[in-house]
Coordinates of N, CA and C and ligand atoms in Angstrom, one line a residue:
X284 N 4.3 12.3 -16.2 CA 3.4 13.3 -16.8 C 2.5 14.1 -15.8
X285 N 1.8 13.1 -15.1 CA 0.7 13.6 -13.5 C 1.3 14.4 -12.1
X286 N 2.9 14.0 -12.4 CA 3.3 14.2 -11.0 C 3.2 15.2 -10.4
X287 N 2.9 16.2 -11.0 CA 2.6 17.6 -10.7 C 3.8 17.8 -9.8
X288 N 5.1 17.0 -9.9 CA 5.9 18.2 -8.9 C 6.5 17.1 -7.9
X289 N 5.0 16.2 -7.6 CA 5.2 15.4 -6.2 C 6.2 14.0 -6.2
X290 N 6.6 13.8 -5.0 CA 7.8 12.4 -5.0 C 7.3 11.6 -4.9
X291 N 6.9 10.5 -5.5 CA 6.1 9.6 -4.2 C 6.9 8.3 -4.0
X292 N 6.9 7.6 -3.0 CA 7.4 6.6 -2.4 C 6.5 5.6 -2.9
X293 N 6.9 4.5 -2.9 CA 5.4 3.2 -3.0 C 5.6 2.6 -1.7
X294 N 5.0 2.3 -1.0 CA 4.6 1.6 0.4 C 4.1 -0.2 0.2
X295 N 5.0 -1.0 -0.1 CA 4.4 -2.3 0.1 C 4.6 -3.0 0.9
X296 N 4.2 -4.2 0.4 CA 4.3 -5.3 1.8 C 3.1 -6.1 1.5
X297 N 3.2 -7.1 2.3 CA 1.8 -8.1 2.1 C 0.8 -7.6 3.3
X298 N -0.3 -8.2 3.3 CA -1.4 -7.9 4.0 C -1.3 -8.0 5.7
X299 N -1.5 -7.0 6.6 CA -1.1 -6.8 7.6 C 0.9 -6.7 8.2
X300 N 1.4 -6.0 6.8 CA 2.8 -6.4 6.8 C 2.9 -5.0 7.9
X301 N 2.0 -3.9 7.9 CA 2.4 -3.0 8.6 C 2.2 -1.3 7.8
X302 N 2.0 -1.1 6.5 CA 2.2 -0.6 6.1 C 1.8 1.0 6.0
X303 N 0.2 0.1 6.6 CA -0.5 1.7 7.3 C 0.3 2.6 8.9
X304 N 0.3 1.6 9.5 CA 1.4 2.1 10.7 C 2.3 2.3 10.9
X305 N 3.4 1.9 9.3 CA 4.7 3.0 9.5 C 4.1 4.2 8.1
X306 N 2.9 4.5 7.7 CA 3.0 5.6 6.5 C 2.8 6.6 7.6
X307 N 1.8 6.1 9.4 CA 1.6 6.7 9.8 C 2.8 7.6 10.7
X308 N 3.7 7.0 11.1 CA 5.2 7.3 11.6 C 5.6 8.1 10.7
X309 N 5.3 7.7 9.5 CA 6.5 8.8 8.4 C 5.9 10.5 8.5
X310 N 3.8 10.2 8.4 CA 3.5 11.9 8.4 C 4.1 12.2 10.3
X311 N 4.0 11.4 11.4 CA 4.4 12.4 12.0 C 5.8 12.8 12.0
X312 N 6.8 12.0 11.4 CA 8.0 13.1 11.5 C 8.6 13.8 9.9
X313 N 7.8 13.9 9.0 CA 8.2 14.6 7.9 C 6.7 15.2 7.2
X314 N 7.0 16.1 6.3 CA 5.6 17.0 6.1 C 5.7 16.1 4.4
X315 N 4.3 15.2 4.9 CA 4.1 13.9 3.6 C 2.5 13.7 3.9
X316 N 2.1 13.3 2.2 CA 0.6 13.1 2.3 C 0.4 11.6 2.3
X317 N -0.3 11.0 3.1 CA -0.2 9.6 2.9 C -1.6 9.1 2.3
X318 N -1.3 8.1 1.1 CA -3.0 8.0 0.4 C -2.4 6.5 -0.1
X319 N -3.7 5.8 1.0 CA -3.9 4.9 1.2 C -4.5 4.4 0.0
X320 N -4.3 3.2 -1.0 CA -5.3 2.7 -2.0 C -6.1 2.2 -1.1
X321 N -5.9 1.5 -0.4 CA -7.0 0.7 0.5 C -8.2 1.2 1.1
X322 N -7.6 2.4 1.6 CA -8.6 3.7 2.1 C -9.4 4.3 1.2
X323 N -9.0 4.5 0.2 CA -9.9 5.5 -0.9 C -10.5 4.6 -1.5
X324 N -10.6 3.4 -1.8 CA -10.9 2.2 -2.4 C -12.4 2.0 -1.7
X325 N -11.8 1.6 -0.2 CA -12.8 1.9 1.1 C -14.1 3.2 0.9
X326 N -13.3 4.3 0.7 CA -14.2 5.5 0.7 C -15.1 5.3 -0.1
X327 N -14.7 4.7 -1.5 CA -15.7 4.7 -2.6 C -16.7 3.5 -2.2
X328 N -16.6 2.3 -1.5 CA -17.6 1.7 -1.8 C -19.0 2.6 -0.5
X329 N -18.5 3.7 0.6 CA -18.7 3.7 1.5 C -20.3 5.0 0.7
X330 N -19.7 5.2 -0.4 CA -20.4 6.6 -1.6 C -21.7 5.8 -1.4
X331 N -21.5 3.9 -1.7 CA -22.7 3.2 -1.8 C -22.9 3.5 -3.9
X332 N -22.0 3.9 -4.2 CA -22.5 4.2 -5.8 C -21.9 2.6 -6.3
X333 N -22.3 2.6 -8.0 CA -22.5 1.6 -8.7 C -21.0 0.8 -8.6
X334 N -20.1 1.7 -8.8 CA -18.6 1.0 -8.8 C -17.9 0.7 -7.3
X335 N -18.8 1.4 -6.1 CA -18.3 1.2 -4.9 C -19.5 -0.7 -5.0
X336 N -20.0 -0.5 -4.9 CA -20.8 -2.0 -5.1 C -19.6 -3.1 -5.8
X337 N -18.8 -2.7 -6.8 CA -18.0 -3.8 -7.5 C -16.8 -3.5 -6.5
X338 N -16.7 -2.8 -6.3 CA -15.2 -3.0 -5.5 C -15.3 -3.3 -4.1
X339 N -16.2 -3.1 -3.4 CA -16.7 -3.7 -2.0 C -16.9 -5.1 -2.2
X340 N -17.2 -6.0 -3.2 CA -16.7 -7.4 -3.7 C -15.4 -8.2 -3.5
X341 N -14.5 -7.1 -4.4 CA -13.3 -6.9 -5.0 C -12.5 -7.5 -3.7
X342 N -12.9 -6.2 -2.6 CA -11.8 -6.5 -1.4 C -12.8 -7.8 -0.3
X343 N -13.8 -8.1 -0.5 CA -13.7 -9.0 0.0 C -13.5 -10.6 -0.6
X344 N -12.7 -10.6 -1.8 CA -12.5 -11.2 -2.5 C -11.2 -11.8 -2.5
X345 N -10.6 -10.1 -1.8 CA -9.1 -10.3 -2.4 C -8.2 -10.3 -3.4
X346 N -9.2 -9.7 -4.3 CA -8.9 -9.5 -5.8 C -8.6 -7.7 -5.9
X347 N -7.6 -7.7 -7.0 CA -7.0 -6.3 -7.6 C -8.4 -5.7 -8.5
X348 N -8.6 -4.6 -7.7 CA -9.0 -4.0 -8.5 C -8.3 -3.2 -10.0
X349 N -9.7 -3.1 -11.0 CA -9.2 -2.4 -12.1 C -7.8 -1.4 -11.7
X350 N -6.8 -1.0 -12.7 CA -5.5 0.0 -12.4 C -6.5 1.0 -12.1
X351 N -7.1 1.3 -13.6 CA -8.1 2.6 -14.1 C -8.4 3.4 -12.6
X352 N -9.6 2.6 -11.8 CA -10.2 3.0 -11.3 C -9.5 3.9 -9.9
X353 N -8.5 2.8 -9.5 CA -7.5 3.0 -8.5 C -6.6 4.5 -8.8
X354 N -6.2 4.5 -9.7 CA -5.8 5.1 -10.1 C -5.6 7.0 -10.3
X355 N -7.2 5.9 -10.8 CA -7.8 7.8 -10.8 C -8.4 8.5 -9.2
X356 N -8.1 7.6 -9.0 CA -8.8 8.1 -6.9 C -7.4 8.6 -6.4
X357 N -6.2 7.6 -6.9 CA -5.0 8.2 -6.3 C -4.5 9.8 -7.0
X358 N -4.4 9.8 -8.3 CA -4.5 11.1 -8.7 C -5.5 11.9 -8.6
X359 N -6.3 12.3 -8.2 CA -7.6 13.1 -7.5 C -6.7 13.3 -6.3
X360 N -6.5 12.4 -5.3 CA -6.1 12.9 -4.3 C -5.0 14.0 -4.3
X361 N -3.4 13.6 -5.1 CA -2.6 14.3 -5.4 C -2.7 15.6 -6.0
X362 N -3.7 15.5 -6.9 CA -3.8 17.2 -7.7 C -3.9 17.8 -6.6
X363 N -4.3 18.4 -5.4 CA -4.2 19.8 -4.8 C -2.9 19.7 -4.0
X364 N -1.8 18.6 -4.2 CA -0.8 18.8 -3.4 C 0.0 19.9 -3.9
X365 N 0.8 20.8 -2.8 CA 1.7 21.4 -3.5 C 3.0 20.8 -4.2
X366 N 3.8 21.5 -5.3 CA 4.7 21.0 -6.0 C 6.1 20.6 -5.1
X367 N 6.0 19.3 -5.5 CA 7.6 18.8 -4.1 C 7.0 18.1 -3.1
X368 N 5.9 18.0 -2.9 CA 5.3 16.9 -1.6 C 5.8 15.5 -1.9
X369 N 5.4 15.4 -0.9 CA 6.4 13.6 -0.6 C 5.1 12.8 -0.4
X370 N 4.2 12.2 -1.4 CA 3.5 11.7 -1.5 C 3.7 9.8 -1.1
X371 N 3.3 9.2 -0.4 CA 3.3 7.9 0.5 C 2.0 7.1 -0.4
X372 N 2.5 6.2 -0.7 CA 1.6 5.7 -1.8 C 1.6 4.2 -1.6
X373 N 0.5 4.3 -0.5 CA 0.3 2.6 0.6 C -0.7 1.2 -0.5
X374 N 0.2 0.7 -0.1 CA -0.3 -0.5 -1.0 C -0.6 -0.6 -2.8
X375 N -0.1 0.0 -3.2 CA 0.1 0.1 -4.6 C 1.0 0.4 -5.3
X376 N 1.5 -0.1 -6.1 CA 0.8 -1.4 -7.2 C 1.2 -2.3 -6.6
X377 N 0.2 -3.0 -6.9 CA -0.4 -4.6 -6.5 C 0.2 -5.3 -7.5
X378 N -0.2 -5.1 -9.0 CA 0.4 -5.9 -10.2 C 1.4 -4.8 -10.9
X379 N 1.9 -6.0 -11.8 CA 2.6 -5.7 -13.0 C 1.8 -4.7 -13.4
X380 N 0.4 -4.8 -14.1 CA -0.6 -4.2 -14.8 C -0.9 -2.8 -13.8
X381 N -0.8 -2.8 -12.4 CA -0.6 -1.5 -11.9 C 0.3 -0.7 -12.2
X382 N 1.4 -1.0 -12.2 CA 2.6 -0.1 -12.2 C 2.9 -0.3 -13.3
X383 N 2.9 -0.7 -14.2 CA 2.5 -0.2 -15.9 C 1.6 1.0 -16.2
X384 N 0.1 0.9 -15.8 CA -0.7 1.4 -15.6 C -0.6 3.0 -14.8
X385 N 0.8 3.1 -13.8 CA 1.1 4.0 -13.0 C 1.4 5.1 -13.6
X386 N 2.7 4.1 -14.3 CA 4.0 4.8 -14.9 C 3.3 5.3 -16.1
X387 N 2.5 4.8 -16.9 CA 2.0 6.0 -18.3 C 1.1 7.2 -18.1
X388 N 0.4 6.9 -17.1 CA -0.3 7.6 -16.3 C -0.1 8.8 -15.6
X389 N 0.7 8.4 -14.5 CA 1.3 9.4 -13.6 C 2.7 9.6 -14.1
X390 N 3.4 8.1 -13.6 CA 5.1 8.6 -13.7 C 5.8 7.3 -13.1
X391 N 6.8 8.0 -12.6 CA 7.3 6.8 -11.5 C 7.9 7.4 -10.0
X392 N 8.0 6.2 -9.2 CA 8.5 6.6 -8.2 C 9.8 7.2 -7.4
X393 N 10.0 7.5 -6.4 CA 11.5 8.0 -6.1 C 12.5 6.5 -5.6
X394 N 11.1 5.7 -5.3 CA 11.9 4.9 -4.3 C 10.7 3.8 -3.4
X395 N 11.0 3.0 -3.2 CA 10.3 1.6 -2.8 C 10.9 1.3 -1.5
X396 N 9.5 1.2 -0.4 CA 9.6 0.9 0.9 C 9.3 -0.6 1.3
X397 N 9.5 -1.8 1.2 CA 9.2 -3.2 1.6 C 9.0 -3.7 2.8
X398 N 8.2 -4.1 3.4 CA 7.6 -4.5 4.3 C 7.6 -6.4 4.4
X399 N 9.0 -7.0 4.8 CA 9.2 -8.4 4.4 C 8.4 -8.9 6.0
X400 N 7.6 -10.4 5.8 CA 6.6 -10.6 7.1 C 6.2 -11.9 6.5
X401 N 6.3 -13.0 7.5 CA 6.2 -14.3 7.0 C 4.3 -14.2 7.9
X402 N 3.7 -15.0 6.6 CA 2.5 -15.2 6.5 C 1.9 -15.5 8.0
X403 N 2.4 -16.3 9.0 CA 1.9 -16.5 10.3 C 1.6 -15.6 10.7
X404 N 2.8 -14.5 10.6 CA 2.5 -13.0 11.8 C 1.5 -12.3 10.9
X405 N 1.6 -12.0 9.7 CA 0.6 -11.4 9.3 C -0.7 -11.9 9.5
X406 N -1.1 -12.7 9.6 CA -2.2 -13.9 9.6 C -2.7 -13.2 11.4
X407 N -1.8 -13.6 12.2 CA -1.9 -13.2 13.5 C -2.3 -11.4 13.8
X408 N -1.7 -10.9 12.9 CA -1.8 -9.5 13.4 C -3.6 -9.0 12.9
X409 N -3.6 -10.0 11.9 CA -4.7 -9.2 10.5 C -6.3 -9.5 11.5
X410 N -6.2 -11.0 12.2 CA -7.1 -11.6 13.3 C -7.2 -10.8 14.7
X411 N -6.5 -10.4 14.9 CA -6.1 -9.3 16.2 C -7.0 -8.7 15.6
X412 N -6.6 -7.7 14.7 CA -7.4 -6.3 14.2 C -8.6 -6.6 13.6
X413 N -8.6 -7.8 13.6 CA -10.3 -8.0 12.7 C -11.5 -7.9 13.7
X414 N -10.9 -8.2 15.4 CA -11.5 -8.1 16.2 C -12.4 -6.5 15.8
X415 N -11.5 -5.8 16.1 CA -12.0 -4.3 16.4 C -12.4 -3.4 15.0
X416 N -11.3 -3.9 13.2 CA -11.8 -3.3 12.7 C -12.6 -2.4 12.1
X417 N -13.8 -3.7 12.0 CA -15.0 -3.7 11.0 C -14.1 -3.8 9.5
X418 N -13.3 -4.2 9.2 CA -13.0 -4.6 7.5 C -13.5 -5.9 7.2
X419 N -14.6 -5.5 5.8 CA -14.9 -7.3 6.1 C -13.8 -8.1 5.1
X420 N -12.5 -8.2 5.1 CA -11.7 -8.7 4.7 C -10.5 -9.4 5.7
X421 N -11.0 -8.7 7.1 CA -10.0 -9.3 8.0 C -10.8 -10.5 9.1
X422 N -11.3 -11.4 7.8 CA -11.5 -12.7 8.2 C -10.5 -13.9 7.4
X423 N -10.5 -14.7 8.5 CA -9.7 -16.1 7.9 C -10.1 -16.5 6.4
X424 N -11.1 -16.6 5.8 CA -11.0 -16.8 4.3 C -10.9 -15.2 3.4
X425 N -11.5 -14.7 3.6 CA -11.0 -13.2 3.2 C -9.0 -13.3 2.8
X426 N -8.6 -13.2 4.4 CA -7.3 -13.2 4.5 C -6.1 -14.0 3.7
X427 N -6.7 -15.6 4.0 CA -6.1 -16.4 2.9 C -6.6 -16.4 1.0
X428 N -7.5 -15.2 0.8 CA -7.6 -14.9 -0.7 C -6.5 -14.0 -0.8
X429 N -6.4 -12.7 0.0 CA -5.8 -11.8 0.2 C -3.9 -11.9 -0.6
X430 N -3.8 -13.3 0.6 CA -2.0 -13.8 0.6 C -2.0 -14.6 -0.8
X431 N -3.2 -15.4 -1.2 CA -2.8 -15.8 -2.4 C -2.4 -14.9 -3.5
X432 N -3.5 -13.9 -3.6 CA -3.6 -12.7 -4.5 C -2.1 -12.2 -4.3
X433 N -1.7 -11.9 -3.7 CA -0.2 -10.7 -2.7 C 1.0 -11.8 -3.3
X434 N 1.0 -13.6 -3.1 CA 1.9 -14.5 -3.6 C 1.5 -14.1 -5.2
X435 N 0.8 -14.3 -5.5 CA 0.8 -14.7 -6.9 C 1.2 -13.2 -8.2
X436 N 0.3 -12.4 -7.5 CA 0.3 -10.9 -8.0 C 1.1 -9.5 -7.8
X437 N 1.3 -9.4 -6.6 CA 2.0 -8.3 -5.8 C 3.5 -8.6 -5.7
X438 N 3.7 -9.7 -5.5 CA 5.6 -9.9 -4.9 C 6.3 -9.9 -6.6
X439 N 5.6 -10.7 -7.7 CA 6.3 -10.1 -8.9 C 6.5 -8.3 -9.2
X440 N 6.1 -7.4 -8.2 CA 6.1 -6.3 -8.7 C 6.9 -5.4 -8.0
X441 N 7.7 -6.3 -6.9 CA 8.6 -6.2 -6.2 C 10.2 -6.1 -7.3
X442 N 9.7 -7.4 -7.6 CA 11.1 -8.2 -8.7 C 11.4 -6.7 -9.6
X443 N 10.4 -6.8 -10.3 CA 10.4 -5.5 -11.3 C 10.7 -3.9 -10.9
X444 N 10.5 -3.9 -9.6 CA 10.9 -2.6 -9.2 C 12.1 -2.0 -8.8
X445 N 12.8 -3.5 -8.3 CA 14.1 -3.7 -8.3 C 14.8 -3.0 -9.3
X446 N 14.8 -3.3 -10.6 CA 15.2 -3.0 -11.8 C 15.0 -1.4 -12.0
X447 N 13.9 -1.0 -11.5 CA 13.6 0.2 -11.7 C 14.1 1.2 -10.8
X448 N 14.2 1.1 -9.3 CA 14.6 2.4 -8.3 C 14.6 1.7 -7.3
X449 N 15.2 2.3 -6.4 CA 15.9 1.9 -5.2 C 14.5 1.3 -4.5
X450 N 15.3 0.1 -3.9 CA 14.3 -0.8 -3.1 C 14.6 -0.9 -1.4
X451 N 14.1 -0.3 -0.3 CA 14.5 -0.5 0.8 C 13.6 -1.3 1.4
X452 N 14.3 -2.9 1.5 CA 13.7 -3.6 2.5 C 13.5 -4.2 3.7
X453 N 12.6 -4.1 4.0 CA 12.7 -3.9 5.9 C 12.2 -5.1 6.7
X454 N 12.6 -5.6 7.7 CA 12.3 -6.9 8.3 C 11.2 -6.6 9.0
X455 N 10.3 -6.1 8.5 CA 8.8 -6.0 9.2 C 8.0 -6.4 10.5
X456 N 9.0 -7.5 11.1 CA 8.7 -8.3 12.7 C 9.2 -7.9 13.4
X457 N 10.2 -6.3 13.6 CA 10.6 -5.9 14.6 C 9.7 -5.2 15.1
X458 N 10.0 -4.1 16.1 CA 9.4 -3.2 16.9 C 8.3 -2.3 15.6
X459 N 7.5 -1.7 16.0 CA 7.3 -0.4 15.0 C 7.8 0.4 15.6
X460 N 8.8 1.0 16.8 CA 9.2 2.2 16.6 C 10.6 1.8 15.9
X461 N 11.2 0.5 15.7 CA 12.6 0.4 15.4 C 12.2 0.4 14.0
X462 N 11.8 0.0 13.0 CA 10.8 -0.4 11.6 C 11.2 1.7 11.5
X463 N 10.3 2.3 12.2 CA 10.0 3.1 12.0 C 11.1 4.3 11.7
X464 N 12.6 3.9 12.4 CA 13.6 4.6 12.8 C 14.4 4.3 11.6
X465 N 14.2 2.6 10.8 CA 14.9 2.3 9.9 C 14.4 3.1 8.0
X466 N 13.0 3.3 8.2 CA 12.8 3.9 7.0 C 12.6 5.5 7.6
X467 N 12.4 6.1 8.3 CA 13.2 7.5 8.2 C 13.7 7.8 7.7
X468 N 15.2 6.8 8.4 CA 16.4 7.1 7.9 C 16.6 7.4 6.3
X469 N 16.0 6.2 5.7 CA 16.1 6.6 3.8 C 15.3 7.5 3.3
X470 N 14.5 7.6 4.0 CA 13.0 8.6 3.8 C 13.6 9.8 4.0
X471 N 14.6 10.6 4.2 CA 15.1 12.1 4.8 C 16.5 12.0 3.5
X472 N 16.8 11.2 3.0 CA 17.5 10.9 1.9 C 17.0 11.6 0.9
X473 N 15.8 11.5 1.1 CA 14.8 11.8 -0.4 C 15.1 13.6 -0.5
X474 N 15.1 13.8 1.0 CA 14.1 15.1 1.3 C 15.3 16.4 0.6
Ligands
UP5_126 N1 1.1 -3.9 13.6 C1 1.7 -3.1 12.6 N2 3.0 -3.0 12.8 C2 3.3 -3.9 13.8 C3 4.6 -4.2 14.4 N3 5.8 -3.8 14.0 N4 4.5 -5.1 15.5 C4 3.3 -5.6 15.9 N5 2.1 -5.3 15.4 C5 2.1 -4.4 14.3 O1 -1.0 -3.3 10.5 C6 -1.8 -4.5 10.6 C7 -1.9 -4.8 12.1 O2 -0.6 -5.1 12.7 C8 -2.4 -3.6 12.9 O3 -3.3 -4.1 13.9 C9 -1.2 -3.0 13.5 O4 -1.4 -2.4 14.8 C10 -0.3 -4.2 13.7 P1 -1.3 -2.3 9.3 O5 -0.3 -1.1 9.5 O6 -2.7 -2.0 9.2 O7 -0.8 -3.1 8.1 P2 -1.1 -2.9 6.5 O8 0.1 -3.5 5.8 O9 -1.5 -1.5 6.2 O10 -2.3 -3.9 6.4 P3 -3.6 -3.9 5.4 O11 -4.5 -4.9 5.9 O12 -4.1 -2.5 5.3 O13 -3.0 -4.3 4.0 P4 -3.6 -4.8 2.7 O14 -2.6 -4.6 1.7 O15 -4.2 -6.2 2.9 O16 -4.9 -3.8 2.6 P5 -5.2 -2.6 1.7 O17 -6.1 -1.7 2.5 O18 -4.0 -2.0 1.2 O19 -6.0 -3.3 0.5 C11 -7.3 -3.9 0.8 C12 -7.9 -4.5 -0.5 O20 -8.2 -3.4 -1.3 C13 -7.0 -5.4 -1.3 O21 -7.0 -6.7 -0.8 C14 -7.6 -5.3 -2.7 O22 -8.8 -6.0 -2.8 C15 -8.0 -3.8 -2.7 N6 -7.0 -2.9 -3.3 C16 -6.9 -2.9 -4.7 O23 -7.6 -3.6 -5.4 N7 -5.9 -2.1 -5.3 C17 -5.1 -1.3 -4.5 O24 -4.3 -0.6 -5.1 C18 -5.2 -1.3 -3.1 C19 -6.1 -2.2 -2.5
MG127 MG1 -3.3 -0.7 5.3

């Protein structure tokens, strides 16, 4: 109904699977808007307003926020895209109840990018970056809310997507320029 035109990809993966660093590969070799739930999520608690207060919890919790809220930050972003953009849509849906929530909403996707990463390396990469981030989520208990949330909530919505539109899944432990060569490739499919 929302799509105003635009394609969008869904961008998953578990936590530190990589997913910001290849959306970032995809804008520099194709003309794509990438919108981070994580980031706009971020933005809002950064307003300091009433609902950035609950969700600055939320992620340090590790917990899904409301579809609602997410939702309407991601469509805000999209309305001024032009008609036909290739919209990159990182880290969301999280749940069932998201992509439920998407699909009445907006629409659905062209196509599903997977980011497969066994819990150690992510664990290792998320402690690296927590060094220099500033996220306060990329601490050891943060992180292990994060993977339970991601096990219990996010990988069923994998299952389901299956069913719905092409799923490309990628062994996430290789290089990021090789990761990055392999979803191109399906990514220019779209185009
Ligand atoms: N790195 C990346 N690729 C590498 C490679 N191939 N080899 C070696 N190192 C690699 O990468 C993580 C780190 O690994 C970086 O240091 C990178 O250099 C290195 P990154 O690209 O940042 O991974 P990404 O998957 O984006 O990790 P991120 O931490 O952002 O994932 P999350 O899914 O945990 O975080 P997100 O920002 O999406 O969400 C945060 C929280 O917001 C959630 O926990 C939740 O509370 C909330 N949220 C919602 O409630 N709803 C939403 O819809 C979205 C978020
Ligand atoms: Mg990210």
């Amino acid at each position: 109904p929302a799509l105003n035109g635009c394609k969008c990809i869904f961008v998953l993966g578990g936590p530190g699977s990589g997913k910001g660093t290849q959306c970032q590969k995809l804008v520099e070799k194709f003309q794509c808007l990438h919108l981070s739930a994580g980031d706009l999520l971020r933005h809002e608690v950064q307003t300091g307003s009433e609902q950035g207060k609950a969700i600055a919890t939320m992620i340090k919790e590790g917990k899904i926020v409301p579809a609602k809220t997410t939702i309407d930050l991601l469509q805000a972003a999209m309305a001024s895209a032009p008609p036909g953009t290739l919209v990159l849509i990182d880290g969301f849906p999280r749940s069932l109840d998201n992509l439920e929530a998407f699909e009445a909403q907006v629409g659905m996707c062209e196509m599903t990018v997977f980011f497969a990463l066994s819990a150690d390396v992510m664990e290792a990469r998320l402690l690296e970056r927590g060094k220099t981030s500033g996220r306060t989520d990329d601490n050891l208990e943060s992180i292990h809310k994060r993977f339970e949330t991601f096990n219990t909530q996010s990988l069923p919505v994998l299952a389901a997507l299956k069913e719905k539109t092409r799923v490309l899944e990628v062994d996430a432990s290789a290089s990021v320029d090789e990761i990055a060569a392999r979803v191109a490739e399906e990514v220019q499919k779209l185009l």
